[in-house]
CSV table of C-alpha atoms in Angstrom, one decimal:
chain,number,residue,atom,x,y,z
I,77,UNK,CA,129.8,25.4,68.9
I,78,UNK,CA,130.5,28.8,70.0
I,79,UNK,CA,130.9,31.7,67.9
I,80,UNK,CA,133.9,33.5,67.1
I,81,UNK,CA,133.6,37.1,69.0
I,82,UNK,CA,136.1,38.7,66.1
I,83,UNK,CA,134.9,36.6,62.5
I,84,UNK,CA,131.8,35.5,64.4
I,85,UNK,CA,132.2,32.1,62.4
I,86,UNK,CA,130.9,29.3,64.1
I,87,UNK,CA,134.0,27.0,66.0
I,88,UNK,CA,133.7,24.1,68.3
I,89,UNK,CA,134.8,24.8,72.3
I,90,UNK,CA,138.1,22.9,71.8
I,91,UNK,CA,138.9,24.8,68.2
I,92,UNK,CA,137.8,27.9,70.0
I,93,UNK,CA,140.0,27.1,72.7
I,94,UNK,CA,142.8,26.0,70.5
I,95,UNK,CA,143.1,29.0,69.1
I,96,UNK,CA,142.8,31.1,72.0
I,97,UNK,CA,145.8,29.6,73.4
I,98,UNK,CA,147.5,30.7,70.4
I,99,UNK,CA,147.0,34.5,71.0
I,100,UNK,CA,147.9,34.3,74.6
I,101,UNK,CA,149.3,37.3,75.3
I,102,UNK,CA,152.1,38.4,78.5
I,103,UNK,CA,149.1,39.6,80.4
I,104,UNK,CA,147.2,36.4,80.0
I,105,UNK,CA,150.3,34.3,81.1
I,106,UNK,CA,150.3,36.4,84.3
I,107,UNK,CA,147.3,36.0,84.8
I,108,UNK,CA,147.6,32.3,84.6
I,109,UNK,CA,150.4,32.1,86.9
I,110,UNK,CA,148.9,34.4,89.9
I,111,UNK,CA,145.9,31.5,89.4
I,112,UNK,CA,148.3,28.6,89.8
I,113,UNK,CA,149.8,30.4,92.9
I,114,UNK,CA,146.4,31.4,94.3
I,115,UNK,CA,145.3,28.0,94.1
I,116,UNK,CA,148.2,25.9,95.3
I,117,UNK,CA,147.7,27.9,98.2
I,118,UNK,CA,143.9,27.4,99.2
I,119,UNK,CA,143.6,23.7,97.7
I,120,UNK,CA,146.6,23.3,99.9
I,121,UNK,CA,145.2,25.1,103.4
I,122,UNK,CA,141.5,23.3,102.2
I,123,UNK,CA,142.1,19.8,103.8
I,124,UNK,CA,144.0,21.4,106.9
I,125,UNK,CA,141.1,23.3,108.0
I,126,UNK,CA,138.8,20.1,107.0
I,127,UNK,CA,140.7,18.9,109.6
I,128,UNK,CA,141.4,21.2,112.6
I,129,UNK,CA,137.0,21.8,112.6
I,130,UNK,CA,137.3,17.7,113.3
I,131,UNK,CA,136.6,17.1,117.5
I,132,UNK,CA,137.1,14.2,117.9
I,133,UNK,CA,137.4,12.2,114.7
I,134,UNK,CA,134.0,13.6,113.9
I,135,UNK,CA,132.4,16.8,112.3
I,136,UNK,CA,130.1,18.7,115.0
I,137,UNK,CA,128.6,20.3,112.5
I,138,UNK,CA,126.8,19.3,109.0
I,139,UNK,CA,129.2,19.7,106.1
I,140,UNK,CA,126.1,20.3,104.2
I,141,UNK,CA,125.7,23.4,106.0
I,142,UNK,CA,129.4,24.6,105.2
I,143,UNK,CA,128.5,24.4,101.7
I,144,UNK,CA,125.2,26.1,101.6
I,145,UNK,CA,127.1,28.6,103.3
I,146,UNK,CA,129.8,28.3,101.2
I,147,UNK,CA,127.6,29.3,97.9
I,148,UNK,CA,125.7,31.6,99.3
I,149,UNK,CA,129.2,33.7,100.0
I,150,UNK,CA,129.8,33.0,96.5
I,151,UNK,CA,126.3,34.2,95.3
I,152,UNK,CA,127.0,37.4,97.3
I,153,UNK,CA,130.6,37.9,95.7
I,154,UNK,CA,129.3,37.7,92.3
I,155,UNK,CA,126.3,39.7,92.8
I,156,UNK,CA,129.0,42.7,94.0
I,157,UNK,CA,131.2,42.2,91.2
I,158,UNK,CA,128.4,42.3,88.7
I,159,UNK,CA,127.6,45.5,90.1
I,160,UNK,CA,131.0,47.1,89.7
I,161,UNK,CA,131.2,45.6,86.3
I,162,UNK,CA,127.8,47.5,85.2
I,163,UNK,CA,129.0,50.4,86.5
I,164,UNK,CA,132.3,50.8,84.4
I,165,UNK,CA,130.0,49.6,81.1
I,166,UNK,CA,130.9,51.2,78.2
I,167,UNK,CA,128.2,53.4,75.9
I,168,UNK,CA,126.4,51.6,73.8
I,169,UNK,CA,127.2,47.9,75.7
I,170,UNK,CA,124.5,45.4,76.4
I,171,UNK,CA,123.1,46.3,80.4
I,172,UNK,CA,124.1,43.7,82.2
I,173,UNK,CA,121.7,44.6,84.9
I,174,UNK,CA,118.7,44.5,82.4
I,175,UNK,CA,115.9,42.0,82.6
I,176,UNK,CA,116.3,40.4,79.0
I,177,UNK,CA,119.6,40.5,79.6
I,178,UNK,CA,119.5,37.9,82.8
I,179,UNK,CA,117.0,35.7,81.5
I,180,UNK,CA,118.4,35.3,78.0
I,181,UNK,CA,122.2,34.6,79.9
I,182,UNK,CA,119.7,32.3,82.2
I,183,UNK,CA,118.6,30.5,79.3
I,184,UNK,CA,121.8,30.1,77.9
I,185,UNK,CA,123.6,29.0,80.9
I,186,UNK,CA,120.9,26.4,82.0
I,187,UNK,CA,123.9,24.0,81.6
I,188,UNK,CA,125.7,24.9,84.8
I,189,UNK,CA,123.1,23.4,86.8
I,190,UNK,CA,124.6,19.9,85.9
I,191,UNK,CA,127.9,21.2,87.3
I,192,UNK,CA,126.7,23.0,90.4
I,193,UNK,CA,124.6,19.5,91.6
I,194,UNK,CA,128.2,17.5,91.2
I,195,UNK,CA,129.7,20.0,93.0
I,196,UNK,CA,127.3,19.7,95.5
I,197,UNK,CA,128.0,16.0,96.0
I,198,UNK,CA,131.4,16.1,95.9
I,199,UNK,CA,131.8,19.2,98.3
I,200,UNK,CA,130.2,16.7,100.8
I,201,UNK,CA,132.6,13.6,99.8
I,202,UNK,CA,135.7,16.1,100.5
I,203,UNK,CA,134.2,15.9,104.6
I,204,UNK,CA,133.6,11.8,104.1
I,205,UNK,CA,137.2,11.5,102.8
I,206,UNK,CA,138.8,13.1,106.3
I,207,UNK,CA,136.9,10.2,108.0
I,208,UNK,CA,139.4,8.1,106.2
I,209,UNK,CA,142.2,9.7,105.0
I,210,UNK,CA,144.9,12.1,106.5
I,211,UNK,CA,144.8,15.6,104.7
I,212,UNK,CA,147.8,14.7,102.8
I,213,UNK,CA,146.5,11.6,101.6
I,214,UNK,CA,143.1,12.8,100.6
I,215,UNK,CA,145.2,15.6,98.2
I,216,UNK,CA,147.1,13.0,96.3
I,217,UNK,CA,144.1,10.7,96.1
I,218,UNK,CA,142.4,13.9,94.4
I,219,UNK,CA,144.9,14.0,92.0
I,220,UNK,CA,143.5,10.7,90.2
I,221,UNK,CA,141.2,13.0,88.8
I,222,UNK,CA,143.7,14.5,86.1
I,223,UNK,CA,143.4,11.0,84.6
I,224,UNK,CA,139.4,10.8,84.7
I,225,UNK,CA,139.6,14.4,83.7
I,226,UNK,CA,141.7,13.9,80.4
I,227,UNK,CA,139.3,11.6,79.2
I,228,UNK,CA,136.9,13.3,79.3
I,229,UNK,CA,138.1,16.6,77.6
I,230,UNK,CA,138.5,14.0,74.7
I,231,UNK,CA,135.7,12.7,74.6
I,232,UNK,CA,133.4,15.7,75.4
I,233,UNK,CA,134.9,18.5,73.9
I,234,UNK,CA,137.4,16.4,71.6
I,235,UNK,CA,140.6,18.0,73.5
I,236,UNK,CA,143.9,16.8,71.8
I,237,UNK,CA,146.8,15.4,73.6
I,238,UNK,CA,150.0,13.9,72.4
I,239,UNK,CA,151.7,10.7,73.7
I,240,UNK,CA,154.0,12.2,75.1
I,241,UNK,CA,151.3,13.6,77.6
I,242,UNK,CA,149.2,10.6,78.1
I,243,UNK,CA,152.7,9.2,79.5
I,244,UNK,CA,153.0,11.7,81.4
I,245,UNK,CA,149.2,11.3,83.2
I,246,UNK,CA,150.4,7.5,83.5
I,247,UNK,CA,153.1,8.6,85.2
I,248,UNK,CA,151.3,10.7,87.4
I,249,UNK,CA,149.2,7.4,88.3
I,250,UNK,CA,152.3,5.9,89.4
I,251,UNK,CA,153.4,8.6,91.8
I,252,UNK,CA,150.3,8.6,93.3
I,253,UNK,CA,150.5,5.0,93.9
I,254,UNK,CA,153.7,4.8,95.6
I,255,UNK,CA,152.4,7.5,98.1
I,256,UNK,CA,149.3,5.3,98.8
I,257,UNK,CA,151.6,2.3,100.2
I,258,UNK,CA,150.3,0.8,102.7
I,259,UNK,CA,148.6,3.9,104.0
I,260,UNK,CA,145.6,2.1,105.1
I,261,UNK,CA,145.6,1.1,108.7
I,262,UNK,CA,144.4,-2.7,109.2
I,263,UNK,CA,141.4,-3.8,110.9
I,264,UNK,CA,140.0,-0.1,111.5
I,265,UNK,CA,136.2,0.4,110.6
I,266,UNK,CA,134.0,3.4,109.8
I,267,UNK,CA,130.0,3.4,110.0
I,268,UNK,CA,129.4,-0.2,110.0
I,269,UNK,CA,132.1,-0.6,106.7
I,270,UNK,CA,135.4,-2.1,106.5
I,271,UNK,CA,137.8,0.4,105.9
I,272,UNK,CA,139.1,-0.4,103.0
I,273,UNK,CA,135.6,-0.7,101.0
I,274,UNK,CA,134.5,2.3,102.0
I,275,UNK,CA,137.2,4.2,101.1
I,276,UNK,CA,137.6,2.4,98.1
I,277,UNK,CA,134.1,3.1,97.2
I,278,UNK,CA,134.3,6.7,98.6
I,279,UNK,CA,137.7,7.1,96.5
I,280,UNK,CA,135.7,6.2,92.8
I,281,UNK,CA,133.1,8.8,93.8
I,282,UNK,CA,135.4,11.3,94.7
I,283,UNK,CA,137.2,11.4,92.0
I,284,UNK,CA,134.9,10.8,88.9
I,285,UNK,CA,132.4,13.0,90.3
I,286,UNK,CA,134.2,16.6,90.6
I,287,UNK,CA,136.3,15.2,87.4
I,288,UNK,CA,132.7,15.0,85.3
I,289,UNK,CA,131.9,18.6,87.3
I,290,UNK,CA,135.2,20.0,86.1
I,291,UNK,CA,134.8,19.2,82.7
I,292,UNK,CA,130.6,20.4,82.1
I,293,UNK,CA,131.8,23.8,84.4
I,294,UNK,CA,134.7,24.4,81.6
I,295,UNK,CA,132.3,23.4,78.9
I,296,UNK,CA,129.4,25.2,79.8
I,297,UNK,CA,131.5,28.3,80.7
I,298,UNK,CA,133.4,28.4,77.4
I,299,UNK,CA,130.4,27.7,75.5
I,300,UNK,CA,129.3,31.2,76.5
I,301,UNK,CA,132.4,33.0,76.0
I,302,UNK,CA,131.0,36.3,75.4
I,303,UNK,CA,128.7,36.4,78.3
I,304,UNK,CA,130.4,38.1,81.7
I,305,UNK,CA,132.1,35.4,83.8
I,306,UNK,CA,130.4,37.2,87.0
I,307,UNK,CA,126.8,36.5,85.7
I,308,UNK,CA,127.5,32.8,85.1
I,309,UNK,CA,129.0,32.3,88.2
I,310,UNK,CA,126.0,33.7,89.6
I,311,UNK,CA,123.7,31.4,88.1
I,312,UNK,CA,126.4,28.3,89.4
I,313,UNK,CA,126.5,29.6,92.6
I,314,UNK,CA,122.9,30.1,92.9
I,315,UNK,CA,122.1,26.8,91.7
I,316,UNK,CA,124.7,25.1,94.1
I,317,UNK,CA,122.7,27.3,97.0
I,318,UNK,CA,119.6,25.4,95.9
I,319,UNK,CA,120.9,22.0,95.8
I,320,UNK,CA,122.8,22.3,99.2
I,321,UNK,CA,119.6,23.4,100.6
I,322,UNK,CA,117.7,20.5,99.2
I,323,UNK,CA,120.2,18.4,100.8
I,324,UNK,CA,119.6,20.8,104.3
I,325,UNK,CA,116.2,20.0,104.0
I,326,UNK,CA,116.8,16.0,103.3
I,327,UNK,CA,118.8,16.0,107.0
I,328,UNK,CA,115.8,17.8,108.7
I,329,UNK,CA,113.6,15.2,107.4
I,330,UNK,CA,115.9,12.2,108.3
I,331,UNK,CA,117.1,13.2,111.4
I,332,UNK,CA,114.7,15.8,112.6
I,333,UNK,CA,113.6,19.7,112.8
I,334,UNK,CA,116.9,19.8,115.3
I,335,UNK,CA,119.4,19.9,112.3
I,336,UNK,CA,118.0,22.5,110.6
I,337,UNK,CA,120.2,24.9,112.6
I,338,UNK,CA,123.0,25.7,109.9
I,339,UNK,CA,125.1,27.4,112.4
I,340,UNK,CA,125.4,24.7,115.2
I,341,UNK,CA,128.4,23.4,115.6
I,342,UNK,CA,130.6,26.0,113.5
I,343,UNK,CA,133.7,27.0,115.3
I,344,UNK,CA,136.6,30.0,113.8
I,345,UNK,CA,137.9,27.0,112.1
I,346,UNK,CA,134.7,26.3,110.2
I,347,UNK,CA,134.6,29.9,109.5
I,348,UNK,CA,137.9,30.2,107.8
I,349,UNK,CA,137.0,27.0,106.0
I,350,UNK,CA,134.3,28.3,104.7
I,351,UNK,CA,136.0,31.7,103.4
I,352,UNK,CA,138.7,29.2,101.7
I,353,UNK,CA,136.4,27.0,100.2
I,354,UNK,CA,134.2,30.8,98.4
I,355,UNK,CA,137.9,31.6,97.6
I,356,UNK,CA,138.3,28.6,96.0
I,357,UNK,CA,135.0,27.9,93.9
I,358,UNK,CA,135.5,31.9,92.5
I,359,UNK,CA,139.3,31.0,91.2
I,360,UNK,CA,138.3,28.0,89.9
I,361,UNK,CA,135.8,29.5,87.7
I,362,UNK,CA,138.5,32.1,86.1
I,363,UNK,CA,140.4,28.4,85.7
I,364,UNK,CA,138.0,26.9,83.7
I,365,UNK,CA,137.1,30.1,81.5
I,366,UNK,CA,140.4,31.7,80.5
I,367,UNK,CA,142.5,28.6,81.3
I,368,UNK,CA,142.5,24.9,81.8
I,369,UNK,CA,141.3,22.0,83.3
I,370,UNK,CA,144.2,20.3,83.1
I,371,UNK,CA,146.2,23.3,84.6
I,372,UNK,CA,143.9,23.8,87.6
I,373,UNK,CA,144.6,20.0,88.5
I,374,UNK,CA,148.1,20.3,88.0
I,375,UNK,CA,148.3,23.2,89.8
I,376,UNK,CA,146.2,21.7,93.0
I,377,UNK,CA,148.8,18.6,92.9
I,378,UNK,CA,151.7,21.5,93.2
I,379,UNK,CA,150.1,21.9,96.8
I,380,UNK,CA,149.8,18.5,98.0
I,381,UNK,CA,153.6,19.6,99.1
I,382,UNK,CA,152.0,22.3,100.7
I,383,UNK,CA,149.4,20.2,102.7
I,384,UNK,CA,152.3,17.2,103.4
I,385,UNK,CA,154.4,19.7,105.1
I,386,UNK,CA,151.4,21.8,107.1
I,387,UNK,CA,149.9,18.8,108.4
I,388,UNK,CA,153.3,17.0,109.6
I,389,UNK,CA,153.8,20.3,111.4
I,390,UNK,CA,150.8,21.4,112.6
I,391,UNK,CA,149.1,18.0,113.4
I,392,UNK,CA,152.7,15.5,113.4
I,393,UNK,CA,151.9,13.5,110.5
I,394,UNK,CA,154.8,11.6,109.4
I,395,UNK,CA,156.0,12.2,106.2
I,396,UNK,CA,157.0,8.8,104.9
I,397,UNK,CA,159.9,8.1,102.2
I,398,UNK,CA,156.6,6.9,99.8
I,399,UNK,CA,155.6,10.2,100.0
I,400,UNK,CA,158.5,12.1,99.1
I,401,UNK,CA,159.2,9.7,96.0
I,402,UNK,CA,155.6,10.0,95.0
I,403,UNK,CA,156.0,14.0,95.0
I,404,UNK,CA,158.8,13.2,93.2
I,405,UNK,CA,157.4,11.6,90.4
I,406,UNK,CA,154.0,13.9,90.5
I,407,UNK,CA,156.3,16.9,89.6
I,408,UNK,CA,158.3,15.2,86.7
I,409,UNK,CA,155.0,14.0,85.3
I,410,UNK,CA,154.1,18.0,85.9
I,411,UNK,CA,157.5,19.2,83.7
I,412,UNK,CA,156.7,16.1,81.0
I,413,UNK,CA,152.8,17.1,80.4
I,414,UNK,CA,153.5,20.7,80.4
I,415,UNK,CA,157.2,20.1,78.1
I,416,UNK,CA,157.7,22.1,74.9
I,417,UNK,CA,158.3,18.4,73.9
I,418,UNK,CA,155.1,17.4,74.4
I,419,UNK,CA,153.7,19.5,71.8
I,420,UNK,CA,155.8,19.3,69.0
I,421,UNK,CA,153.9,16.9,67.4
I,422,UNK,CA,150.9,19.0,67.4
I,423,UNK,CA,152.9,22.0,66.5
I,424,UNK,CA,154.1,20.5,63.3
I,425,UNK,CA,150.7,19.4,62.5
I,426,UNK,CA,150.0,23.6,63.0
I,427,UNK,CA,152.8,24.3,61.1
I,428,UNK,CA,152.3,21.8,58.8
I,429,UNK,CA,148.3,23.0,57.9
I,430,UNK,CA,149.6,26.5,58.0
I,431,UNK,CA,151.8,25.4,55.1
I,432,UNK,CA,149.8,23.3,53.6
I,433,UNK,CA,147.2,26.1,53.5
I,434,UNK,CA,149.9,28.6,52.3
I,435,UNK,CA,150.8,26.4,49.3
I,436,UNK,CA,147.1,25.6,48.4
I,437,UNK,CA,146.5,29.5,48.5
I,438,UNK,CA,149.6,30.0,46.4
I,439,UNK,CA,148.4,27.2,43.8
I,440,UNK,CA,145.2,28.7,43.8
I,441,UNK,CA,146.9,32.0,43.0
I,442,UNK,CA,148.8,30.4,40.2
I,443,UNK,CA,145.9,28.9,38.8
I,444,UNK,CA,143.8,31.6,38.9
I,445,UNK,CA,146.7,33.8,36.7
I,446,UNK,CA,147.3,30.9,34.1
I,447,UNK,CA,143.4,31.0,33.7
I,448,UNK,CA,143.3,35.1,33.5
I,449,UNK,CA,146.4,34.6,30.9
I,450,UNK,CA,144.9,31.9,29.5
I,451,UNK,CA,141.8,33.7,29.1
I,452,UNK,CA,143.4,36.6,27.8
I,453,UNK,CA,145.4,35.5,25.0
I,454,UNK,CA,141.8,33.5,23.7
I,455,UNK,CA,140.3,36.9,24.0
I,456,UNK,CA,143.2,38.4,21.7
I,457,UNK,CA,143.1,35.7,19.7
I,458,UNK,CA,139.7,35.7,18.7
I,459,UNK,CA,139.8,39.5,18.6
I,460,UNK,CA,142.8,38.7,16.0
I,461,UNK,CA,140.4,36.4,14.1
I,462,UNK,CA,137.5,38.5,14.1
I,463,UNK,CA,139.5,41.7,12.9
I,464,UNK,CA,140.9,39.3,10.1
I,465,UNK,CA,137.5,38.2,9.1
I,466,UNK,CA,136.1,41.9,8.9
I,467,UNK,CA,135.7,43.2,5.3
I,468,UNK,CA,137.2,46.6,4.8
I,469,UNK,CA,135.3,49.0,4.4
I,470,UNK,CA,136.0,51.7,1.4
I,471,UNK,CA,136.4,55.0,2.8
């Protein structure tokens, strides 16, 4: 439950978001477009940078160190933006940098530790997936998250989807399946596990964990909608840095003290990768708080075409007919999901509810008028009877 900032009424997160979508302004639509464009560029570039950072098919650096440095960069960004926001606060507003505000916000946003942990696991899996698939295939597999996210949104946030939208999600799975036909090399192995088995295990985790992280992140951010997003990001990235640092300590215990050097094996490609991951994480927080998780995942789907073309141009990966057909089906699915026809049923229900509410208000008003008229008539009759029964006094 969240409290509306206008009427102070208690609403569910799903109801609050639905009301927010009804009041979307032109500026917010422009913001959504900018978010989608930026996300397409950053998400599409990430698998390319991960692939470029490999040497002889493996990583010379610890993937956990990249994730830790990424979280540190995002923490610094959140602090800088929080200072700028506090500097431009209006007179009478609650100070953002006060200890009481920070402590209260930390208590209210403790739920952000859950997506932070899930993101820490997912960010490591992104590197592991590159050992099994090429960048374009990794991007297509990540699109499976849309269906899992839709199910979680329905269960956790009580989000409603029309039949056409569910069909669009099923069409998305078909497009991904078409792209994946005969994509696994036969007979190859990695880390002692047959490639098919290891790939499928990583795929299941790779799809489930970030889907849960996205839904819980959106729930946590929107449940405290009045809290500054930079303050929320500070907690989210702080938790993420802690979890990744614990991962580094676990690596030191397992491999020895020499693995504690978090800068070992890094190159220019990993530097760009850290910057890209940080920008992508920051952009995602704006998606989850001011837009929608489904929109975020569909925008990431559009990045697939950029990843496929870039990997073909830079690394000589072949763009197969399966990939082209899969991309076409994915774009049809995206158009169908966001088509106005997919929302006709919900809009009719909303309009029906509004008409029913107006009819009920009119009916109540008529009843009130009838009751007032009846009361006035009864009172007049009562007075008339009283006057008739009152004896005339002599003058």
